[in-house]
Amino acid sequence: MDKLKVLKDVFGYSSFRDGQEEIIDSILEGRDVFGIMPTGGGKSICFQVPALMLEGITLVVSPLISLMKDQVATLVQSGVRAAYLNSSLTFRQYNKALENAYNGVYKIIYVAPERLCTPEFLKFANTVNISMVTVDEAHCVSQWGQDFRPGYLKISQFLNSLDRRPRVNAFTATATDRVKKDIIKLLELNKPYMVKTDFDRPNLYFAVETPKSRKKAVLDFVAEHEDSCGVIYCLSRKNVEEICELLCVNGFNATRYHAGLEPEERKQNQEDFIYDRKNIIVATNAFGMGIDKGDVRYVLHYNMPASMEAYYQEAGRAGRDGDKSECVLFYSPQDVRVQQFLIDQDSENEELTEEEQKIVKERQREKLKEMTFYATTDDCLRAYMLRYFGEKAKGKCDNCSNCKGEYDTYDVTRIARSVIRCIDDLDERYGTTAICEVLTGLETDRVIRNGLDDEISFGLLYDVEISEIRNVINYLVREEYITQTDGKYPILTLNHKAREFMKKDVKVNVKVRKKNTVKPKFVREKTADSNLFELLRQCRMKIAQQKRVPAFMIFTDASLRDMTVKQPTTEKEFLTVSGVGSAKMKAYGKEFMNVIKQYKNRCIIIAICQWLIIINSLNDLHDLFCRNVKAPQYLSSHAFSFTQ
Ligand code: ADP
């Protein structure tokens, strides 16, 4: 079968996305492949399409039970014979699934890495025809990645135990050079065809906000996104409890997730969110890995995370289905201090030596600094992020709060000069907090103890708010006037640029975004007809509840939107909708087309009624003329007034 035909017939898409076709071609040629694509980039299609075209079975190694379940359920919805083998199955279920697999019932089998080298699985794999092994979330093989999973180290052992080595491919969304090398080496990929697609996620709108009251801002935000699914990340369990409570009290349909909850409740709350019984989940970073929900329309960070890696991963859970979505970060300097505190307090990892622990903490501090720069930069947020991950980026994206915002420019020359002078006065021995205390003339313990109140710069900026001084310090660090050293107690030191600046009569201006110029706007993609969209959504919800599957597995929002545009009423027309393959057509086509037909009929009736009303009112007007007003008089009096 032709790859495009499989794409259309099974998955309902008419063209490949960036990278997909070349990966599929290489797999079909028999090569090993290594694909690095961002979340939502469409990795699954890359191995699922060839899996259906090749003779034999494809094994997909996946790290999480929830991921496997979701992927298999989605495939089954599309009419693909797929199953998973993992510890969630009972002994009987497992044996039954294996028996089916022996009998060739499945084309794609998801398997946990720990299963691979068990004697019964090895026997199975050497009996049937395994045409391909796919390693999903391949970064789990590397100890340098965020989610190291020792079971992944068994994969190469498994491959070497097979009588015939199948083609192997590996996919991941995050790969630094170190992790990339580990993946190739530890999975023993054979001269893999490498594809790395653009990491930009154009459907995501990035924003940083610094609201005076975060609680009010969060309420306003969810109110503007009332019908949408969203994740709100908080730093602590306490924050999660508070914000979830706040939302519930205000009538929003929210649930919570953090490691302090009983496993039963965590599971229940997660399912409530995935199955659309709750549309907001307030969570710590414990939530997310293995969540495959495509229609998350926003990820709001109530607190700033500790690194760009964490932020990109968490924010990236928005808009996996490709629809427009928002990633909003609430920033407060307080968050930086809390994160610094957490790094310092972090319980020591016993497996590391003292020296290694020091290095780890230093790296964490460095990452926090980069994250703070993201939160405070006035350049394009997307460009900052892409460059951070080593990608090329245009200067302006026009789809982030910095590109879209309006700015006021402030002359901060006096503050900048005072900061530099103070650092110099204090012999470059103190950090941001001490510098701010001295400049504003605060007689804190530290200031008194060290006699800093005798310095010339003491109280130099008594009239300026500390937060403003901090912002200018951030700016001076970013622009490399000064350096903030690493370590537990970072200190500020002066660079050549600062000394030059003090000698010249030049100004320093910072751009500050005008308050409320970038309101988080409602970003659901435009539908041709929002009433019809709503009816289709209700239809989808009803079917999802009957079938006990998440709504997005029936059809994505993008498919429903396409239905509102095409308004199909025949099978042929319905098959042209994006995301509709033949299995979904058979399973759901009738019900959705009925909704569309009824809607169209109603529209016709409404149109006729409107015409009748118009005709009626014309008749009334006519009556008015004939019975009450002497038409010639009426006309002539008006004609008179017109001519005047
Ligand atoms: P990833 O695993 O890379 O995060 P997925 O494989 O889950 O991404 O794909 C994300 C979304 O994009 C899914 O809803 C999927 O159906 C859709 N998708 C994938 N390929 C295409 C395509 N060629 N055309 C349209 N939609 C696609």
GROMACS .gro file of N, CA, C and O and ligand atoms in nm, residues 13 15-17 20 38-45 320-321 556, ligand 1:
model
   91
   13TYR      N    1  -0.538   1.209   0.728
   13TYR     CA    2  -0.464   1.330   0.690
   13TYR      C    3  -0.422   1.322   0.545
   13TYR      O    4  -0.386   1.215   0.495
   15SER      N    5  -0.173   1.522   0.395
   15SER     CA    6  -0.032   1.548   0.363
   15SER      C    7   0.054   1.526   0.486
   15SER      O    8   0.005   1.531   0.600
   16PHE      N    9   0.185   1.506   0.460
   16PHE     CA   10   0.277   1.482   0.571
   16PHE      C   11   0.324   1.613   0.629
   16PHE      O   12   0.332   1.714   0.559
   17ARG      N   13   0.360   1.608   0.755
   17ARG     CA   14   0.422   1.725   0.816
   17ARG      C   15   0.572   1.717   0.795
   17ARG      O   16   0.626   1.612   0.760
   20GLN      N   17   0.822   1.402   0.838
   20GLN     CA   18   0.756   1.271   0.844
   20GLN      C   19   0.786   1.184   0.723
   20GLN      O   20   0.820   1.066   0.735
   38PRO      N   21   0.981   1.815   1.800
   38PRO     CA   22   0.921   1.872   1.922
   38PRO      C   23   0.791   1.801   1.958
   38PRO      O   24   0.733   1.732   1.873
   39THR      N   25   0.749   1.821   2.080
   39THR     CA   26   0.621   1.767   2.124
   39THR      C   27   0.512   1.816   2.029
   39THR      O   28   0.511   1.934   1.994
   40GLY      N   29   0.425   1.726   1.988
   40GLY     CA   30   0.319   1.765   1.897
   40GLY      C   31   0.365   1.770   1.752
   40GLY      O   32   0.286   1.802   1.662
   41GLY      N   33   0.492   1.736   1.726
   41GLY     CA   34   0.545   1.742   1.590
   41GLY      C   35   0.492   1.630   1.500
   41GLY      O   36   0.501   1.638   1.378
   42GLY      N   37   0.439   1.526   1.562
   42GLY     CA   38   0.382   1.416   1.483
   42GLY      C   39   0.476   1.297   1.469
   42GLY      O   40   0.489   1.238   1.361
   43LYS      N   41   0.540   1.262   1.580
   43LYS     CA   42   0.634   1.148   1.576
   43LYS      C   43   0.561   1.017   1.551
   43LYS      O   44   0.611   0.931   1.478
   44SER      N   45   0.443   1.002   1.611
   44SER     CA   46   0.374   0.872   1.603
   44SER      C   47   0.351   0.829   1.458
   44SER      O   48   0.374   0.714   1.423
   45ILE      N   49   0.308   0.924   1.376
   45ILE     CA   50   0.280   0.890   1.236
   45ILE      C   51   0.405   0.833   1.169
   45ILE      O   52   0.396   0.745   1.084
  320ARG      N   53  -0.086   2.029   2.159
  320ARG     CA   54  -0.022   1.918   2.087
  320ARG      C   55  -0.097   1.884   1.960
  320ARG      O   56  -0.041   1.825   1.868
  321ASP      N   57  -0.225   1.921   1.954
  321ASP     CA   58  -0.302   1.891   1.833
  321ASP      C   59  -0.278   1.994   1.723
  321ASP      O   60  -0.338   1.988   1.616
  556THR      N   61  -1.029   1.524   1.692
  556THR     CA   62  -0.963   1.639   1.754
  556THR      C   63  -1.048   1.765   1.727
  556THR      O   64  -1.136   1.763   1.640
  645ADP     P1   65   0.428   1.385   1.920
  645ADP     O1   66   0.429   1.237   1.955
  645ADP     O2   67   0.540   1.423   1.830
  645ADP     O3   68   0.416   1.474   2.039
  645ADP     P2   69   0.182   1.320   1.793
  645ADP     O4   70   0.232   1.207   1.714
  645ADP     O5   71   0.101   1.290   1.916
  645ADP     O6   72   0.302   1.415   1.834
  645ADP     O7   73   0.103   1.418   1.695
  645ADP     C1   74   0.044   1.539   1.742
  645ADP     C2   75  -0.086   1.567   1.670
  645ADP     O8   76  -0.062   1.596   1.534
  645ADP     C3   77  -0.184   1.450   1.672
  645ADP     O9   78  -0.314   1.502   1.695
  645ADP     C4   79  -0.169   1.392   1.533
  645ADP    O10   80  -0.284   1.321   1.494
  645ADP     C5   81  -0.145   1.517   1.449
  645ADP     N1   82  -0.073   1.487   1.324
  645ADP     C6   83   0.037   1.411   1.308
  645ADP     N2   84   0.073   1.408   1.180
  645ADP     C7   85  -0.015   1.484   1.110
  645ADP     C8   86  -0.031   1.521   0.970
  645ADP     N3   87   0.052   1.477   0.879
  645ADP     N4   88  -0.134   1.601   0.939
  645ADP     C9   89  -0.220   1.647   1.034
  645ADP     N5   90  -0.211   1.616   1.165
  645ADP    C10   91  -0.110   1.536   1.204
   0.00000   0.00000   0.00000
